[in-house]
């Protein structure tokens, strides 16, 4: 069952750790027009066994976005482990890409708490507070100022921004490497186009672009650990992306990750997306 718990944590982290956490965003007078909104719920399974559930809410406009979400352990894992988390990310849509400004996360598993708060400017980490702090071990690749340049937080990294007017679901959506920093590790998620296919759930029925994903650790990791080697060599990871109405954003509809105990699959059980007119609050997230 320890392996099952590890599978849950690994899949949750990949899905952009973030894509399934929730938090609270405090509104301020500085706001941007919101053109699209997404409310989605997800279920995580290995085989036919449910391990977790999560949800996300996205508000996005022409120049700004906010993402919040939540995740918790469910099913058989609850008998041996407890786990839940919340996170939020806020940023701008500028220069043809997502430019995060604030990321905040808190999580609790088996009575142990973990928090991270990161301020980013121009793609570089300017301030961060991570508890408990990362231990400086001999085999850990150190985080340096150079490794904390041109990064994106894990929640923002779970989404794809496709600027311009081209087809959102073309192969170009997968042609990218996502430079993620989650407060502890810096890694790249390298996407490649596989195919397009139809998907369906409550609230959405339509096309999805399917991307292959490779994990490439950069810093903060321990290269000698088996789980790191396993994920680095893992060629069986895919993400299904679908549009958020009224925006140029693609959101994760499904994620599949091979683990040591079977394939972990994160699937949207509902995916409600709509165009809207309103505001995107731009205050700091505080889960």
PDB file of C-alpha atoms in Angstrom:
ATOM      1  CA  UNK A   1       0.000   0.000   0.000  1.00  0.00           C
ATOM      2  CA  UNK A   2       3.008   2.265   0.401  1.00  0.00           C
ATOM      3  CA  UNK A   3       3.510   1.931  -3.353  1.00  0.00           C
ATOM      4  CA  UNK A   4      -0.125   2.891  -3.904  1.00  0.00           C
ATOM      5  CA  UNK A   5       0.375   6.040  -1.893  1.00  0.00           C
ATOM      6  CA  UNK A   6       3.522   6.823  -3.877  1.00  0.00           C
ATOM      7  CA  UNK A   7       1.568   6.350  -7.086  1.00  0.00           C
ATOM      8  CA  UNK A   8      -1.024   8.840  -5.888  1.00  0.00           C
ATOM      9  CA  UNK A   9       1.596  11.439  -4.989  1.00  0.00           C
ATOM     10  CA  UNK A  10       3.545  10.972  -8.219  1.00  0.00           C
ATOM     11  CA  UNK A  11       0.491  11.272 -10.424  1.00  0.00           C
ATOM     12  CA  UNK A  12      -0.758  14.264  -8.463  1.00  0.00           C
ATOM     13  CA  UNK A  13       2.589  15.983  -8.865  1.00  0.00           C
ATOM     14  CA  UNK A  14       2.713  15.310 -12.596  1.00  0.00           C
ATOM     15  CA  UNK A  15      -0.754  16.550 -13.226  1.00  0.00           C
ATOM     16  CA  UNK A  16       0.795  19.434 -12.480  1.00  0.00           C
ATOM     17  CA  UNK A  17       0.643  19.019  -8.765  1.00  0.00           C
ATOM     18  CA  UNK A  18      -0.995  21.740  -9.177  1.00  0.00           C
ATOM     19  CA  UNK A  19      -3.723  21.231 -11.514  1.00  0.00           C
ATOM     20  CA  UNK A  20      -5.650  19.533  -8.810  1.00  0.00           C
ATOM     21  CA  UNK A  21      -5.185  21.777  -5.794  1.00  0.00           C
ATOM     22  CA  UNK A  22      -7.492  24.529  -4.591  1.00  0.00           C
ATOM     23  CA  UNK A  23      -7.066  27.740  -2.789  1.00  0.00           C
ATOM     24  CA  UNK A  24      -8.708  31.058  -2.027  1.00  0.00           C
ATOM     25  CA  UNK A  25      -7.931  34.224  -3.982  1.00  0.00           C
ATOM     26  CA  UNK A  26      -8.685  37.565  -2.340  1.00  0.00           C
ATOM     27  CA  UNK A  27     -10.038  40.139  -4.764  1.00  0.00           C
ATOM     28  CA  UNK A  28      -8.635  43.652  -5.106  1.00  0.00           C
ATOM     29  CA  UNK A  29      -9.619  46.701  -7.098  1.00  0.00           C
ATOM     30  CA  UNK A  30      -6.985  45.886  -9.739  1.00  0.00           C
ATOM     31  CA  UNK A  31      -8.830  43.491 -12.051  1.00  0.00           C
ATOM     32  CA  UNK A  32      -8.905  42.288 -15.631  1.00  0.00           C
ATOM     33  CA  UNK A  33     -11.740  41.199 -17.881  1.00  0.00           C
ATOM     34  CA  UNK A  34     -12.579  37.504 -17.578  1.00  0.00           C
ATOM     35  CA  UNK A  35     -13.443  35.953 -20.934  1.00  0.00           C
ATOM     36  CA  UNK A  36     -13.611  32.317 -19.852  1.00  0.00           C
ATOM     37  CA  UNK A  37     -14.238  30.192 -16.802  1.00  0.00           C
ATOM     38  CA  UNK A  38     -13.639  26.513 -16.095  1.00  0.00           C
ATOM     39  CA  UNK A  39     -14.924  24.391 -13.240  1.00  0.00           C
ATOM     40  CA  UNK A  40     -13.701  20.800 -13.407  1.00  0.00           C
ATOM     41  CA  UNK A  41     -13.673  17.762 -11.146  1.00  0.00           C
ATOM     42  CA  UNK A  42     -11.245  14.857 -11.454  1.00  0.00           C
ATOM     43  CA  UNK A  43     -10.883  11.287 -10.216  1.00  0.00           C
ATOM     44  CA  UNK A  44      -7.558   9.464  -9.864  1.00  0.00           C
ATOM     45  CA  UNK A  45      -7.502   5.688 -10.332  1.00  0.00           C
ATOM     46  CA  UNK A  46      -5.016   2.863 -10.723  1.00  0.00           C
ATOM     47  CA  UNK A  47      -6.762   0.070 -12.574  1.00  0.00           C
ATOM     48  CA  UNK A  48     -10.306   0.111 -11.231  1.00  0.00           C
ATOM     49  CA  UNK A  49      -9.251   1.370  -7.788  1.00  0.00           C
ATOM     50  CA  UNK A  50     -10.003   4.971  -6.880  1.00  0.00           C
ATOM     51  CA  UNK A  51      -7.180   6.740  -5.020  1.00  0.00           C
ATOM     52  CA  UNK A  52      -8.089  10.422  -5.042  1.00  0.00           C
ATOM     53  CA  UNK A  53     -10.353  13.230  -6.169  1.00  0.00           C
ATOM     54  CA  UNK A  54      -9.704  16.845  -7.053  1.00  0.00           C
ATOM     55  CA  UNK A  55     -11.174  19.981  -8.551  1.00  0.00           C
ATOM     56  CA  UNK A  56     -10.030  23.152 -10.270  1.00  0.00           C
ATOM     57  CA  UNK A  57     -11.473  26.572 -11.060  1.00  0.00           C
ATOM     58  CA  UNK A  58      -9.923  28.774 -13.742  1.00  0.00           C
ATOM     59  CA  UNK A  59     -10.733  32.388 -14.588  1.00  0.00           C
ATOM     60  CA  UNK A  60      -8.923  33.837 -17.603  1.00  0.00           C
ATOM     61  CA  UNK A  61      -9.106  37.048 -19.608  1.00  0.00           C
ATOM     62  CA  UNK A  62      -7.086  38.740 -22.315  1.00  0.00           C
ATOM     63  CA  UNK A  63      -4.243  39.676 -19.992  1.00  0.00           C
ATOM     64  CA  UNK A  64      -4.626  37.785 -16.706  1.00  0.00           C
ATOM     65  CA  UNK A  65      -5.510  34.405 -15.246  1.00  0.00           C
ATOM     66  CA  UNK A  66      -6.125  32.739 -11.907  1.00  0.00           C
ATOM     67  CA  UNK A  67      -6.203  29.031 -11.125  1.00  0.00           C
ATOM     68  CA  UNK A  68      -7.326  27.383  -7.896  1.00  0.00           C
ATOM     69  CA  UNK A  69      -7.935  23.759  -7.027  1.00  0.00           C
ATOM     70  CA  UNK A  70      -8.112  21.056  -4.355  1.00  0.00           C
ATOM     71  CA  UNK A  71      -7.165  17.396  -3.978  1.00  0.00           C
ATOM     72  CA  UNK A  72      -7.686  14.703  -1.355  1.00  0.00           C
ATOM     73  CA  UNK A  73      -7.003  11.021  -0.842  1.00  0.00           C
ATOM     74  CA  UNK A  74     -10.064   8.794  -1.274  1.00  0.00           C
ATOM     75  CA  UNK A  75     -10.910   5.131  -1.681  1.00  0.00           C
ATOM     76  CA  UNK A  76      -8.698   2.378  -0.298  1.00  0.00           C
ATOM     77  CA  UNK A  77      -5.840   4.754   0.536  1.00  0.00           C
ATOM     78  CA  UNK A  78      -7.927   6.339   3.280  1.00  0.00           C
ATOM     79  CA  UNK A  79      -7.513   3.155   5.316  1.00  0.00           C
ATOM     80  CA  UNK A  80      -3.735   3.632   5.575  1.00  0.00           C
ATOM     81  CA  UNK A  81      -3.066   7.259   4.713  1.00  0.00           C
ATOM     82  CA  UNK A  82      -4.612  10.698   4.814  1.00  0.00           C
ATOM     83  CA  UNK A  83      -3.844  13.480   2.411  1.00  0.00           C
ATOM     84  CA  UNK A  84      -5.305  16.735   1.152  1.00  0.00           C
ATOM     85  CA  UNK A  85      -4.000  19.927  -0.383  1.00  0.00           C
ATOM     86  CA  UNK A  86      -4.829  23.384  -1.655  1.00  0.00           C
ATOM     87  CA  UNK A  87      -3.053  25.744  -4.010  1.00  0.00           C
ATOM     88  CA  UNK A  88      -3.545  28.795  -6.192  1.00  0.00           C
ATOM     89  CA  UNK A  89      -1.687  30.602  -8.938  1.00  0.00           C
ATOM     90  CA  UNK A  90      -2.097  34.033 -10.471  1.00  0.00           C
ATOM     91  CA  UNK A  91      -0.353  35.596 -13.420  1.00  0.00           C
ATOM     92  CA  UNK A  92      -0.462  37.435 -16.715  1.00  0.00           C
ATOM     93  CA  UNK A  93      -0.907  36.389 -20.327  1.00  0.00           C
ATOM     94  CA  UNK A  94       1.851  38.330 -22.031  1.00  0.00           C
ATOM     95  CA  UNK A  95       4.343  37.897 -24.842  1.00  0.00           C
ATOM     96  CA  UNK A  96       2.546  34.824 -26.112  1.00  0.00           C
ATOM     97  CA  UNK A  97       2.908  32.877 -22.870  1.00  0.00           C
ATOM     98  CA  UNK A  98       1.686  32.455 -19.304  1.00  0.00           C
ATOM     99  CA  UNK A  99       3.710  34.636 -16.924  1.00  0.00           C
ATOM    100  CA  UNK A 100       3.049  33.579 -13.307  1.00  0.00           C
ATOM    101  CA  UNK A 101       3.415  36.094 -10.498  1.00  0.00           C
ATOM    102  CA  UNK A 102       2.257  34.361  -7.334  1.00  0.00           C
ATOM    103  CA  UNK A 103       1.984  30.691  -6.407  1.00  0.00           C
ATOM    104  CA  UNK A 104       0.895  29.336  -3.028  1.00  0.00           C
ATOM    105  CA  UNK A 105       0.330  25.769  -1.865  1.00  0.00           C
ATOM    106  CA  UNK A 106      -0.338  23.897   1.336  1.00  0.00           C
ATOM    107  CA  UNK A 107      -0.695  20.156   1.751  1.00  0.00           C
ATOM    108  CA  UNK A 108      -1.055  17.693   4.600  1.00  0.00           C
ATOM    109  CA  UNK A 109      -0.402  13.956   4.580  1.00  0.00           C
ATOM    110  CA  UNK A 110      -0.386  11.662   7.616  1.00  0.00           C
ATOM    111  CA  UNK A 111      -0.202  14.627   9.982  1.00  0.00           C
ATOM    112  CA  UNK A 112       2.752  16.243   8.207  1.00  0.00           C
ATOM    113  CA  UNK A 113       2.241  19.678   6.682  1.00  0.00           C
ATOM    114  CA  UNK A 114       4.001  21.204   3.698  1.00  0.00           C
ATOM    115  CA  UNK A 115       3.676  24.763   2.393  1.00  0.00           C
ATOM    116  CA  UNK A 116       5.175  26.790  -0.433  1.00  0.00           C
ATOM    117  CA  UNK A 117       4.793  30.422  -1.417  1.00  0.00           C
ATOM    118  CA  UNK A 118       6.655  31.742  -4.434  1.00  0.00           C
ATOM    119  CA  UNK A 119       6.816  35.224  -5.972  1.00  0.00           C
ATOM    120  CA  UNK A 120       7.949  35.334  -9.604  1.00  0.00           C
ATOM    121  CA  UNK A 121       8.874  38.369 -11.715  1.00  0.00           C
ATOM    122  CA  UNK A 122       9.879  38.191 -15.353  1.00  0.00           C
ATOM    123  CA  UNK A 123      10.031  34.408 -15.101  1.00  0.00           C
ATOM    124  CA  UNK A 124      12.569  34.494 -12.257  1.00  0.00           C
ATOM    125  CA  UNK A 125      11.943  33.486  -8.647  1.00  0.00           C
ATOM    126  CA  UNK A 126      12.266  36.611  -6.495  1.00  0.00           C
ATOM    127  CA  UNK A 127      10.990  35.371  -3.142  1.00  0.00           C
ATOM    128  CA  UNK A 128       9.994  32.012  -1.739  1.00  0.00           C
ATOM    129  CA  UNK A 129       9.057  30.482   1.584  1.00  0.00           C
ATOM    130  CA  UNK A 130       8.982  26.679   1.734  1.00  0.00           C
ATOM    131  CA  UNK A 131       8.238  24.642   4.865  1.00  0.00           C
ATOM    132  CA  UNK A 132       9.787  22.362   5.831  1.00  0.00           C
ATOM    133  CA  UNK A 133      12.901  23.663   4.071  1.00  0.00           C
ATOM    134  CA  UNK A 134      14.692  21.471   1.565  1.00  0.00           C
ATOM    135  CA  UNK A 135      17.479  19.502   3.235  1.00  0.00           C
ATOM    136  CA  UNK A 136      20.952  20.055   1.696  1.00  0.00           C
ATOM    137  CA  UNK A 137      21.976  16.421   1.180  1.00  0.00           C
ATOM    138  CA  UNK A 138      25.245  15.327  -0.498  1.00  0.00           C
ATOM    139  CA  UNK A 139      23.443  13.649  -3.402  1.00  0.00           C
ATOM    140  CA  UNK A 140      20.911  16.436  -3.998  1.00  0.00           C
ATOM    141  CA  UNK A 141      21.418  18.644  -7.055  1.00  0.00           C
ATOM    142  CA  UNK A 142      21.410  22.166  -5.567  1.00  0.00           C
ATOM    143  CA  UNK A 143      19.003  24.889  -6.588  1.00  0.00           C
ATOM    144  CA  UNK A 144      20.941  27.920  -7.836  1.00  0.00           C
ATOM    145  CA  UNK A 145      19.927  31.378  -9.093  1.00  0.00           C
ATOM    146  CA  UNK A 146      20.508  30.145 -12.646  1.00  0.00           C
ATOM    147  CA  UNK A 147      18.093  27.223 -12.214  1.00  0.00           C
ATOM    148  CA  UNK A 148      15.397  29.599 -10.918  1.00  0.00           C
ATOM    149  CA  UNK A 149      15.278  31.711 -14.095  1.00  0.00           C
ATOM    150  CA  UNK A 150      12.587  31.380 -16.769  1.00  0.00           C
ATOM    151  CA  UNK A 151      10.326  29.124 -14.687  1.00  0.00           C
ATOM    152  CA  UNK A 152       6.614  28.539 -14.274  1.00  0.00           C
ATOM    153  CA  UNK A 153       4.750  27.243 -11.227  1.00  0.00           C
ATOM    154  CA  UNK A 154       3.184  23.750 -11.370  1.00  0.00           C
ATOM    155  CA  UNK A 155      -0.414  24.970 -11.518  1.00  0.00           C
ATOM    156  CA  UNK A 156       0.230  27.336 -14.409  1.00  0.00           C
ATOM    157  CA  UNK A 157       2.364  24.634 -16.000  1.00  0.00           C
ATOM    158  CA  UNK A 158      -0.618  22.299 -16.180  1.00  0.00           C
ATOM    159  CA  UNK A 159      -2.216  24.582 -18.780  1.00  0.00           C
ATOM    160  CA  UNK A 160      -1.145  25.477 -22.309  1.00  0.00           C
ATOM    161  CA  UNK A 161      -1.535  28.991 -23.701  1.00  0.00           C
ATOM    162  CA  UNK A 162      -1.789  29.146 -27.496  1.00  0.00           C
ATOM    163  CA  UNK A 163      -1.614  32.792 -28.648  1.00  0.00           C
ATOM    164  CA  UNK A 164      -2.894  34.102 -31.952  1.00  0.00           C
ATOM    165  CA  UNK A 165      -5.734  32.723 -34.045  1.00  0.00           C
ATOM    166  CA  UNK A 166      -4.416  29.324 -35.150  1.00  0.00           C
ATOM    167  CA  UNK A 167      -6.186  26.054 -34.336  1.00  0.00           C
ATOM    168  CA  UNK A 168      -5.988  25.494 -30.584  1.00  0.00           C
ATOM    169  CA  UNK A 169      -5.850  21.725 -31.003  1.00  0.00           C
ATOM    170  CA  UNK A 170      -3.101  21.487 -33.592  1.00  0.00           C
ATOM    171  CA  UNK A 171       0.174  19.621 -33.123  1.00  0.00           C
ATOM    172  CA  UNK A 172       1.784  22.952 -32.192  1.00  0.00           C
ATOM    173  CA  UNK A 173      -0.004  22.843 -28.824  1.00  0.00           C
ATOM    174  CA  UNK A 174       2.264  19.967 -27.795  1.00  0.00           C
ATOM    175  CA  UNK A 175       5.468  21.385 -29.274  1.00  0.00           C
ATOM    176  CA  UNK A 176       6.973  22.776 -26.076  1.00  0.00           C
ATOM    177  CA  UNK A 177       8.985  22.192 -22.927  1.00  0.00           C
ATOM    178  CA  UNK A 178       7.478  23.453 -19.668  1.00  0.00           C
ATOM    179  CA  UNK A 179      10.099  24.695 -17.124  1.00  0.00           C
ATOM    180  CA  UNK A 180       8.431  23.949 -13.775  1.00  0.00           C
ATOM    181  CA  UNK A 181       9.572  25.017 -10.303  1.00  0.00           C
ATOM    182  CA  UNK A 182       7.388  23.850  -7.413  1.00  0.00           C
ATOM    183  CA  UNK A 183       9.407  25.251  -4.498  1.00  0.00           C
ATOM    184  CA  UNK A 184      11.485  22.114  -4.081  1.00  0.00           C
ATOM    185  CA  UNK A 185      12.375  20.843  -7.516  1.00  0.00           C
ATOM    186  CA  UNK A 186      13.105  22.405 -10.868  1.00  0.00           C
ATOM    187  CA  UNK A 187      12.209  20.123 -13.777  1.00  0.00           C
ATOM    188  CA  UNK A 188      11.123  20.253 -17.395  1.00  0.00           C
ATOM    189  CA  UNK A 189       8.009  18.580 -18.765  1.00  0.00           C
ATOM    190  CA  UNK A 190       8.741  17.935 -22.435  1.00  0.00           C
ATOM    191  CA  UNK A 191       5.618  17.546 -24.559  1.00  0.00           C
ATOM    192  CA  UNK A 192       5.285  15.992 -28.011  1.00  0.00           C
ATOM    193  CA  UNK A 193       2.261  15.564 -30.265  1.00  0.00           C
ATOM    194  CA  UNK A 194       0.666  12.111 -30.426  1.00  0.00           C
ATOM    195  CA  UNK A 195      -2.830  12.489 -31.887  1.00  0.00           C
ATOM    196  CA  UNK A 196      -6.242  14.120 -31.571  1.00  0.00           C
ATOM    197  CA  UNK A 197      -9.325  12.246 -30.400  1.00  0.00           C
ATOM    198  CA  UNK A 198     -12.855  12.774 -29.116  1.00  0.00           C
ATOM    199  CA  UNK A 199     -13.538  12.858 -25.376  1.00  0.00           C
ATOM    200  CA  UNK A 200     -16.742  13.137 -23.390  1.00  0.00           C
ATOM    201  CA  UNK A 201     -17.810  13.817 -19.823  1.00  0.00           C
ATOM    202  CA  UNK A 202     -20.427  15.890 -18.025  1.00  0.00           C
ATOM    203  CA  UNK A 203     -20.203  19.404 -19.458  1.00  0.00           C
ATOM    204  CA  UNK A 204     -17.909  18.670 -22.404  1.00  0.00           C
ATOM    205  CA  UNK A 205     -17.964  16.522 -25.513  1.00  0.00           C
ATOM    206  CA  UNK A 206     -15.518  17.286 -28.270  1.00  0.00           C
ATOM    207  CA  UNK A 207     -11.947  17.069 -29.505  1.00  0.00           C
ATOM    208  CA  UNK A 208      -8.799  16.805 -27.415  1.00  0.00           C
ATOM    209  CA  UNK A 209      -5.167  17.011 -28.402  1.00  0.00           C
ATOM    210  CA  UNK A 210      -3.075  14.226 -26.848  1.00  0.00           C
ATOM    211  CA  UNK A 211       0.547  14.957 -25.948  1.00  0.00           C
ATOM    212  CA  UNK A 212       3.262  12.598 -24.822  1.00  0.00           C
ATOM    213  CA  UNK A 213       5.171  13.830 -21.765  1.00  0.00           C
ATOM    214  CA  UNK A 214       8.712  13.247 -20.550  1.00  0.00           C
ATOM    215  CA  UNK A 215      10.061  14.284 -17.142  1.00  0.00           C
ATOM    216  CA  UNK A 216      13.531  15.833 -17.047  1.00  0.00           C
ATOM    217  CA  UNK A 217      14.860  16.824 -13.590  1.00  0.00           C
ATOM    218  CA  UNK A 218      17.081  19.905 -13.432  1.00  0.00           C
ATOM    219  CA  UNK A 219      17.736  20.733  -9.751  1.00  0.00           C
ATOM    220  CA  UNK A 220      16.471  20.020  -6.246  1.00  0.00           C
ATOM    221  CA  UNK A 221      16.213  16.289  -6.956  1.00  0.00           C
ATOM    222  CA  UNK A 222      18.364  13.351  -5.865  1.00  0.00           C
ATOM    223  CA  UNK A 223      19.538  11.551  -9.026  1.00  0.00           C
ATOM    224  CA  UNK A 224      20.337   8.321  -7.170  1.00  0.00           C
ATOM    225  CA  UNK A 225      16.776   7.778  -5.960  1.00  0.00           C
ATOM    226  CA  UNK A 226      14.888   5.011  -7.730  1.00  0.00           C
ATOM    227  CA  UNK A 227      11.701   7.052  -8.149  1.00  0.00           C
ATOM    228  CA  UNK A 228      13.622   9.858  -9.860  1.00  0.00           C
ATOM    229  CA  UNK A 229      15.280   7.416 -12.259  1.00  0.00           C
ATOM    230  CA  UNK A 230      11.959   5.686 -12.909  1.00  0.00           C
ATOM    231  CA  UNK A 231      10.151   8.901 -13.803  1.00  0.00           C
ATOM    232  CA  UNK A 232      13.064  10.177 -15.896  1.00  0.00           C
ATOM    233  CA  UNK A 233      13.017   6.967 -17.952  1.00  0.00           C
ATOM    234  CA  UNK A 234       9.218   6.771 -18.058  1.00  0.00           C
ATOM    235  CA  UNK A 235       8.016   6.901 -21.671  1.00  0.00           C
ATOM    236  CA  UNK A 236       4.406   6.114 -20.818  1.00  0.00           C
ATOM    237  CA  UNK A 237       2.989   9.501 -19.793  1.00  0.00           C
ATOM    238  CA  UNK A 238       0.283  11.325 -21.718  1.00  0.00           C
ATOM    239  CA  UNK A 239      -1.981  14.327 -21.243  1.00  0.00           C
ATOM    240  CA  UNK A 240      -5.274  15.078 -23.029  1.00  0.00           C
ATOM    241  CA  UNK A 241      -5.889  18.817 -23.457  1.00  0.00           C
ATOM    242  CA  UNK A 242      -9.165  20.577 -24.313  1.00  0.00           C
ATOM    243  CA  UNK A 243     -10.077  24.273 -24.742  1.00  0.00           C
ATOM    244  CA  UNK A 244     -11.353  26.612 -22.046  1.00  0.00           C
ATOM    245  CA  UNK A 245     -14.229  28.466 -23.728  1.00  0.00           C
ATOM    246  CA  UNK A 246     -13.632  32.140 -24.459  1.00  0.00           C
ATOM    247  CA  UNK A 247      -9.855  31.856 -24.049  1.00  0.00           C
ATOM    248  CA  UNK A 248      -6.723  30.602 -25.792  1.00  0.00           C
ATOM    249  CA  UNK A 249      -6.041  28.207 -22.915  1.00  0.00           C
ATOM    250  CA  UNK A 250      -5.968  24.416 -23.055  1.00  0.00           C
ATOM    251  CA  UNK A 251      -6.744  22.575 -19.826  1.00  0.00           C
ATOM    252  CA  UNK A 252      -5.948  18.992 -18.782  1.00  0.00           C
ATOM    253  CA  UNK A 253      -8.914  16.685 -19.382  1.00  0.00           C
ATOM    254  CA  UNK A 254      -7.071  13.455 -18.678  1.00  0.00           C
ATOM    255  CA  UNK A 255      -3.580  12.425 -17.548  1.00  0.00           C
ATOM    256  CA  UNK A 256      -2.087   8.933 -17.759  1.00  0.00           C
ATOM    257  CA  UNK A 257       1.154   8.024 -15.968  1.00  0.00           C
ATOM    258  CA  UNK A 258       2.752   4.582 -15.764  1.00  0.00           C
ATOM    259  CA  UNK A 259       3.731   3.718 -12.181  1.00  0.00           C
ATOM    260  CA  UNK A 260       5.374   0.746 -10.506  1.00  0.00           C
ATOM    261  CA  UNK A 261       1.966  -0.683  -9.556  1.00  0.00           C
ATOM    262  CA  UNK A 262       0.060   0.070 -12.747  1.00  0.00           C
ATOM    263  CA  UNK A 263      -1.096   3.027 -14.798  1.00  0.00           C
ATOM    264  CA  UNK A 264      -2.422   5.964 -12.794  1.00  0.00           C
ATOM    265  CA  UNK A 265      -5.171   7.785 -14.687  1.00  0.00           C
ATOM    266  CA  UNK A 266      -6.531  11.183 -13.782  1.00  0.00           C
ATOM    267  CA  UNK A 267      -9.838  11.798 -15.586  1.00  0.00           C
ATOM    268  CA  UNK A 268     -12.303  14.682 -15.607  1.00  0.00           C
ATOM    269  CA  UNK A 269     -15.624  13.541 -14.168  1.00  0.00           C
ATOM    270  CA  UNK A 270     -17.093  16.940 -15.047  1.00  0.00           C
ATOM    271  CA  UNK A 271     -15.738  19.772 -17.174  1.00  0.00           C
ATOM    272  CA  UNK A 272     -17.919  22.887 -17.193  1.00  0.00           C
ATOM    273  CA  UNK A 273     -16.431  25.667 -19.310  1.00  0.00           C
ATOM    274  CA  UNK A 274     -18.091  28.839 -20.553  1.00  0.00           C
ATOM    275  CA  UNK A 275     -17.444  32.242 -22.027  1.00  0.00           C
ATOM    276  CA  UNK A 276     -18.247  35.025 -19.612  1.00  0.00           C
ATOM    277  CA  UNK A 277     -17.900  38.716 -18.944  1.00  0.00           C
ATOM    278  CA  UNK A 278     -16.640  39.722 -15.538  1.00  0.00           C
ATOM    279  CA  UNK A 279     -13.383  40.301 -13.742  1.00  0.00           C
ATOM    280  CA  UNK A 280     -10.341  38.296 -12.838  1.00  0.00           C
ATOM    281  CA  UNK A 281      -9.160  39.322  -9.347  1.00  0.00           C
ATOM    282  CA  UNK A 282      -5.411  39.807  -9.180  1.00  0.00           C
ATOM    283  CA  UNK A 283      -4.590  39.757  -5.492  1.00  0.00           C
ATOM    284  CA  UNK A 284      -2.157  37.274  -3.992  1.00  0.00           C
ATOM    285  CA  UNK A 285      -3.475  33.736  -3.502  1.00  0.00           C
ATOM    286  CA  UNK A 286      -3.641  32.558   0.079  1.00  0.00           C
ATOM    287  CA  UNK A 287      -4.664  28.920   0.385  1.00  0.00           C
TER     288      UNK A 287
END
